[in-house]
Amino acid sequence: MATTDAEQIFKEFREHSAAEFFKKNRQMLGYSGAGRSLVTIVHEWVTNSLDASEEGGILPDIDVSISKAENNRYIIKVSDNGPGIPKNFVGKALATIFAGTKFHRYMQQRGQQGIGAAGCLLFSQITTGKPIFVKSSIGKGRAYSCHIALSTANNKPIITDMADIDDKSQGLSVEGEFADIRYEMGEHSAYEYIRRTALSNPHTQIKLTDPSGQEFLFVRSVKKLPARPPPAKPHPAGLSTNDLLDFAHASQSRKISSFLVDTFARTTSNKISEIREADPSIDMDEDPKKLTWEQAEKLVNAFKKVKWIAPDAGYVVPIGEEQIRIAVKNILSPEHMSVVERRPRIFRGGVPFIVEAAVAYGGGSGKKEEEGYSGNILRFGNRVPLLFDSGSCAITKAANGIEWRRYGIDMETQPVSVFVNVSSVYLPYSGVGKEAIAQEDEIVEEIKLAVMEAARGVQRYVRGKQAANFNAGRYKAISRYVKQLSKDIGDLTGADTGRVEKKLNDIVKKHFPKAKEGEDEEEPAVGSEVDVEEEA
Ligand SMILES: Nc1ncnc2c1ncn2[C@@H]1O[C@H](COP(=O)(O)OP(=O)(O)OP(=O)(O)O)[C@@H](O)[C@H]1O
Ligand SMILES: [Mg+2]
């Protein structure tokens, strides 16, 4: 066989940009399958609008419009009332992969990576060749519009038609044309995504216009913005040598001691003394910029010997029990629900998180099947609905590990919705598409405890309901025999059939005092989303 030398092989050596990588691997961003791809676009733009409005201190008002274009294409437009994007940042923000205002901040937000918006733009570009149309008003009458494309070779924005416009509204509006996507209904649809967004964000008003022109308005049910999570400092427990080195080399402090106090949570001068005691060979007066791997390793080992106070949970902002109650009532109108907000916990040694869970029974809960109902699990990470990749998600793993029958719940046949939201400064997603929370042991265990606690809260009601259903079934079955039996007795004894039937019915009713004649199972109430008629 002919050999090829290194020089020859390395003629093929190339460097690739992040944009080129995701152009080739779009499925990693959630662009696989026409139905899912459409939801991914809505998800990326809506989460950005929510993050931006909240950061701007504005109650979010979001409009999502999906319409059909020629050649099986769709036009998707998302507008918000947030702070908008300054003109000089719009290209980088929306058309550069790995750029944004969130990745470098240790702060609870929906966006984490600086990929979502550029990913949408890239998907439009590779399926239709068209740029995204952007309009933004950033207050004081300053507004502009432009088209933005992305140069994949160097991951840089290409802005055209930039123009100042007269627009008194506030916010950002993004509009793109897409192929290889499809508007579908069902559990994995844009409608369901938006319905669940309304469920986990009761402070948000969100409207969907579907391709047929029908409008669905999910009204704001809470008129208060969620508390703004402050930027957190990383906690020393659980820190890796590599992370510590990166922080040290970027530090402005002159000494390791002050670098540690300034950079990390719960690191006081007392703790510095404890670290010194744990390993006296560490020189705390050294320049952190000169920290070596060996010194960093010593520090990390010393951190493990010190008793740390857990991270401040104030950095994690859950939805809140009361707000979940209002939202679930508003959207699912259940017959009964139980909501649990657990105390903060930590994973990977130092990252705080909070789990909230609700179990709702009846009304619009669960999934309507051809015959009857089944239960469903509504997964959320930092209030963002997670619709796909359920198999690899910590929430699914926890819910599947629960013995539902112990709580009188049958997920196969009952109208039950299990709602779980995990909030954290840093959520460990299992992929860049951010559709599943990684199965970290501490997180799975905590979700399980939260859901079991919520399930206990509906247990009595569900058991009572089961008993009532059982009795209603028996009453119905026995009543069916009464008619035939009365006729047979009449034939045999010559007694008046009508009188026999009445007497028998009285006896049966005495045994089932709560059952009513002709009682059928109640239809569930439709959620409280308001259907808005299109204007003529
Ligand atoms: N609707 C918006 N209003 C204001 N700023 C926005 C809006 N959408 C995006 N941005 C800005 O653009 C940046 C990039 O958005 P992008 O979705 O790519 O990343 P991200 O939200 O930071 O993280 P992720 O990849 O996890 O979504 C954001 O960090 C934000 O600064
Ligand atoms: Mg984003």
PDB file of C-alpha atoms and ligand atoms in Angstrom, residues 43-45 47-49 51 102 110-117 434, ligand 2:
ATOM      1  CA  HIS A  43     -37.602  29.122  21.708  1.00  0.00           C
ATOM      2  CA  GLU A  44     -34.355  31.003  21.022  1.00  0.00           C
ATOM      3  CA  TRP A  45     -36.026  34.280  20.165  1.00  0.00           C
ATOM      4  CA  THR A  47     -36.072  33.301  25.661  1.00  0.00           C
ATOM      5  CA  ASN A  48     -33.932  36.217  24.473  1.00  0.00           C
ATOM      6  CA  SER A  49     -36.933  38.554  24.639  1.00  0.00           C
ATOM      7  CA  ASP A  51     -34.178  37.772  29.399  1.00  0.00           C
ATOM      8  CA  LYS A 102     -24.567  36.455  29.433  1.00  0.00           C
ATOM      9  CA  ARG A 110     -32.321  31.767  30.428  1.00  0.00           C
ATOM     10  CA  GLY A 111     -29.545  32.334  27.914  1.00  0.00           C
ATOM     11  CA  GLN A 112     -26.112  31.059  28.855  1.00  0.00           C
ATOM     12  CA  GLN A 113     -24.008  30.501  25.794  1.00  0.00           C
ATOM     13  CA  GLY A 114     -24.177  33.297  23.241  1.00  0.00           C
ATOM     14  CA  ILE A 115     -25.268  30.905  20.501  1.00  0.00           C
ATOM     15  CA  GLY A 116     -29.087  31.014  20.230  1.00  0.00           C
ATOM     16  CA  ALA A 117     -29.715  34.144  18.146  1.00  0.00           C
ATOM     17  CA  LYS A 434     -30.357  23.161  26.018  1.00  0.00           C
TER      18      LYS A 434
HETATM   19 MG    MG B   2     -30.357  33.334  23.841  1.00  0.00          MG
END
